[in-house]
Amino acid sequence: MEFAPRASVASDGVRLYFEIRELDEFCRKLQQKNFYITQMPRMMPWGWRHAYLNDPDGHEISLYWAGENRMKKTVMQAAAKAARA
């Protein structure tokens, strides 16, 4: 597949994930550089801390920190329940 220069590659349902240990500090730095964060970092029901923003092509970017909760069974069950809601 080829794209013309400067052509958008935006598509429905694309979300990029980046895990960042110092999430709050990273988001503050982004704001200082005039990035608009659609959701500042907050704890999600599945135990991961998430922030969201969109890139210029409209892709949603999820910045998160899972830490110790990454593979805990109760956290994974909560994630599955949240996805069904």
PDB file of C-alpha atoms in Angstrom:
ATOM      1  CA  MET A   1       0.000   0.000   0.000  1.00  0.00           C
ATOM      2  CA  GLU A   2       1.340   3.422  -0.921  1.00  0.00           C
ATOM      3  CA  PHE A   3       0.375   6.804   0.447  1.00  0.00           C
ATOM      4  CA  ALA A   4       0.708  10.191  -1.171  1.00  0.00           C
ATOM      5  CA  PRO A   5       2.944  12.668   0.664  1.00  0.00           C
ATOM      6  CA  ARG A   6       1.093  14.341   3.537  1.00  0.00           C
ATOM      7  CA  ALA A   7      -1.868  11.951   3.145  1.00  0.00           C
ATOM      8  CA  SER A   8      -3.640  11.041   6.356  1.00  0.00           C
ATOM      9  CA  VAL A   9      -3.380   7.433   7.492  1.00  0.00           C
ATOM     10  CA  ALA A  10      -6.135   7.892  10.104  1.00  0.00           C
ATOM     11  CA  SER A  11      -8.471   4.964  10.538  1.00  0.00           C
ATOM     12  CA  ASP A  12     -11.279   4.057  12.876  1.00  0.00           C
ATOM     13  CA  GLY A  13     -10.354   2.064  15.938  1.00  0.00           C
ATOM     14  CA  VAL A  14      -6.618   2.755  16.003  1.00  0.00           C
ATOM     15  CA  ARG A  15      -5.222   3.439  19.456  1.00  0.00           C
ATOM     16  CA  LEU A  16      -1.544   3.677  20.306  1.00  0.00           C
ATOM     17  CA  TYR A  17      -0.366   2.702  23.808  1.00  0.00           C
ATOM     18  CA  PHE A  18       2.780   3.915  25.530  1.00  0.00           C
ATOM     19  CA  GLU A  19       3.697   2.879  29.055  1.00  0.00           C
ATOM     20  CA  ILE A  20       5.365   5.671  30.996  1.00  0.00           C
ATOM     21  CA  ARG A  21       6.579   5.259  34.565  1.00  0.00           C
ATOM     22  CA  GLU A  22       6.408   8.964  35.506  1.00  0.00           C
ATOM     23  CA  LEU A  23       3.035   9.481  33.836  1.00  0.00           C
ATOM     24  CA  ASP A  24       1.865  12.598  35.699  1.00  0.00           C
ATOM     25  CA  GLU A  25       5.142  14.429  35.167  1.00  0.00           C
ATOM     26  CA  PHE A  26       5.219  13.417  31.493  1.00  0.00           C
ATOM     27  CA  CYS A  27       1.676  14.756  30.961  1.00  0.00           C
ATOM     28  CA  ARG A  28       2.561  18.059  32.655  1.00  0.00           C
ATOM     29  CA  LYS A  29       5.515  18.414  30.285  1.00  0.00           C
ATOM     30  CA  LEU A  30       3.266  17.727  27.301  1.00  0.00           C
ATOM     31  CA  GLN A  31       0.845  20.417  28.477  1.00  0.00           C
ATOM     32  CA  GLN A  32       3.722  22.888  28.832  1.00  0.00           C
ATOM     33  CA  LYS A  33       4.457  22.194  25.148  1.00  0.00           C
ATOM     34  CA  ASN A  34       0.802  22.961  24.269  1.00  0.00           C
ATOM     35  CA  PHE A  35      -0.384  19.385  23.777  1.00  0.00           C
ATOM     36  CA  TYR A  36      -4.070  18.992  24.588  1.00  0.00           C
ATOM     37  CA  ILE A  37      -4.666  16.010  26.838  1.00  0.00           C
ATOM     38  CA  THR A  38      -8.250  14.765  26.602  1.00  0.00           C
ATOM     39  CA  GLN A  39      -7.986  12.956  29.946  1.00  0.00           C
ATOM     40  CA  MET A  40      -5.326  13.697  32.516  1.00  0.00           C
ATOM     41  CA  PRO A  41      -3.894  10.677  34.356  1.00  0.00           C
ATOM     42  CA  ARG A  42      -6.381   8.863  36.547  1.00  0.00           C
ATOM     43  CA  MET A  43      -6.732   5.413  38.036  1.00  0.00           C
ATOM     44  CA  MET A  44      -8.922   3.146  35.932  1.00  0.00           C
ATOM     45  CA  PRO A  45     -11.182   0.360  37.284  1.00  0.00           C
ATOM     46  CA  TRP A  46      -8.644  -2.274  36.206  1.00  0.00           C
ATOM     47  CA  GLY A  47      -5.899  -0.711  38.344  1.00  0.00           C
ATOM     48  CA  TRP A  48      -3.816   1.026  35.672  1.00  0.00           C
ATOM     49  CA  ARG A  49      -3.262   4.756  35.575  1.00  0.00           C
ATOM     50  CA  HIS A  50      -4.248   6.211  32.156  1.00  0.00           C
ATOM     51  CA  ALA A  51      -4.154   9.518  30.287  1.00  0.00           C
ATOM     52  CA  TYR A  52      -5.438  10.099  26.747  1.00  0.00           C
ATOM     53  CA  LEU A  53      -4.683  12.467  23.882  1.00  0.00           C
ATOM     54  CA  ASN A  54      -5.044  12.446  20.088  1.00  0.00           C
ATOM     55  CA  ASP A  55      -2.322  12.782  17.490  1.00  0.00           C
ATOM     56  CA  PRO A  56      -2.739  15.256  14.578  1.00  0.00           C
ATOM     57  CA  ASP A  57      -4.318  12.522  12.412  1.00  0.00           C
ATOM     58  CA  GLY A  58      -6.928  11.736  15.061  1.00  0.00           C
ATOM     59  CA  HIS A  59      -5.442   8.517  16.445  1.00  0.00           C
ATOM     60  CA  GLU A  60      -6.133   8.129  20.139  1.00  0.00           C
ATOM     61  CA  ILE A  61      -3.002   7.743  22.216  1.00  0.00           C
ATOM     62  CA  SER A  62      -3.176   6.057  25.592  1.00  0.00           C
ATOM     63  CA  LEU A  63      -0.394   6.892  28.000  1.00  0.00           C
ATOM     64  CA  TYR A  64      -0.424   4.572  30.983  1.00  0.00           C
ATOM     65  CA  TRP A  65       1.424   3.054  33.892  1.00  0.00           C
ATOM     66  CA  ALA A  66       0.464  -0.477  34.938  1.00  0.00           C
ATOM     67  CA  GLY A  67       3.189  -1.055  37.504  1.00  0.00           C
ATOM     68  CA  GLU A  68       2.630  -3.958  39.877  1.00  0.00           C
ATOM     69  CA  ASN A  69      -0.988  -4.361  38.736  1.00  0.00           C
ATOM     70  CA  ARG A  70       0.021  -5.528  35.268  1.00  0.00           C
ATOM     71  CA  MET A  71      -0.714  -9.235  35.683  1.00  0.00           C
ATOM     72  CA  LYS A  72      -2.733  -9.513  38.886  1.00  0.00           C
ATOM     73  CA  LYS A  73      -5.716 -11.808  38.344  1.00  0.00           C
ATOM     74  CA  THR A  74      -8.215  -9.454  40.024  1.00  0.00           C
ATOM     75  CA  VAL A  75      -6.994  -6.583  37.847  1.00  0.00           C
ATOM     76  CA  MET A  76      -7.427  -8.636  34.689  1.00  0.00           C
ATOM     77  CA  GLN A  77     -10.954  -9.652  35.773  1.00  0.00           C
ATOM     78  CA  ALA A  78     -11.834  -5.971  36.367  1.00  0.00           C
ATOM     79  CA  ALA A  79     -10.476  -5.093  32.912  1.00  0.00           C
ATOM     80  CA  ALA A  80     -12.624  -7.763  31.271  1.00  0.00           C
ATOM     81  CA  LYS A  81     -15.693  -6.530  33.152  1.00  0.00           C
ATOM     82  CA  ALA A  82     -15.003  -2.897  32.162  1.00  0.00           C
ATOM     83  CA  ALA A  83     -14.614  -3.924  28.505  1.00  0.00           C
ATOM     84  CA  ARG A  84     -18.034  -5.591  28.547  1.00  0.00           C
ATOM     85  CA  ALA A  85     -19.734  -2.501  30.029  1.00  0.00           C
TER      86      ALA A  85
END
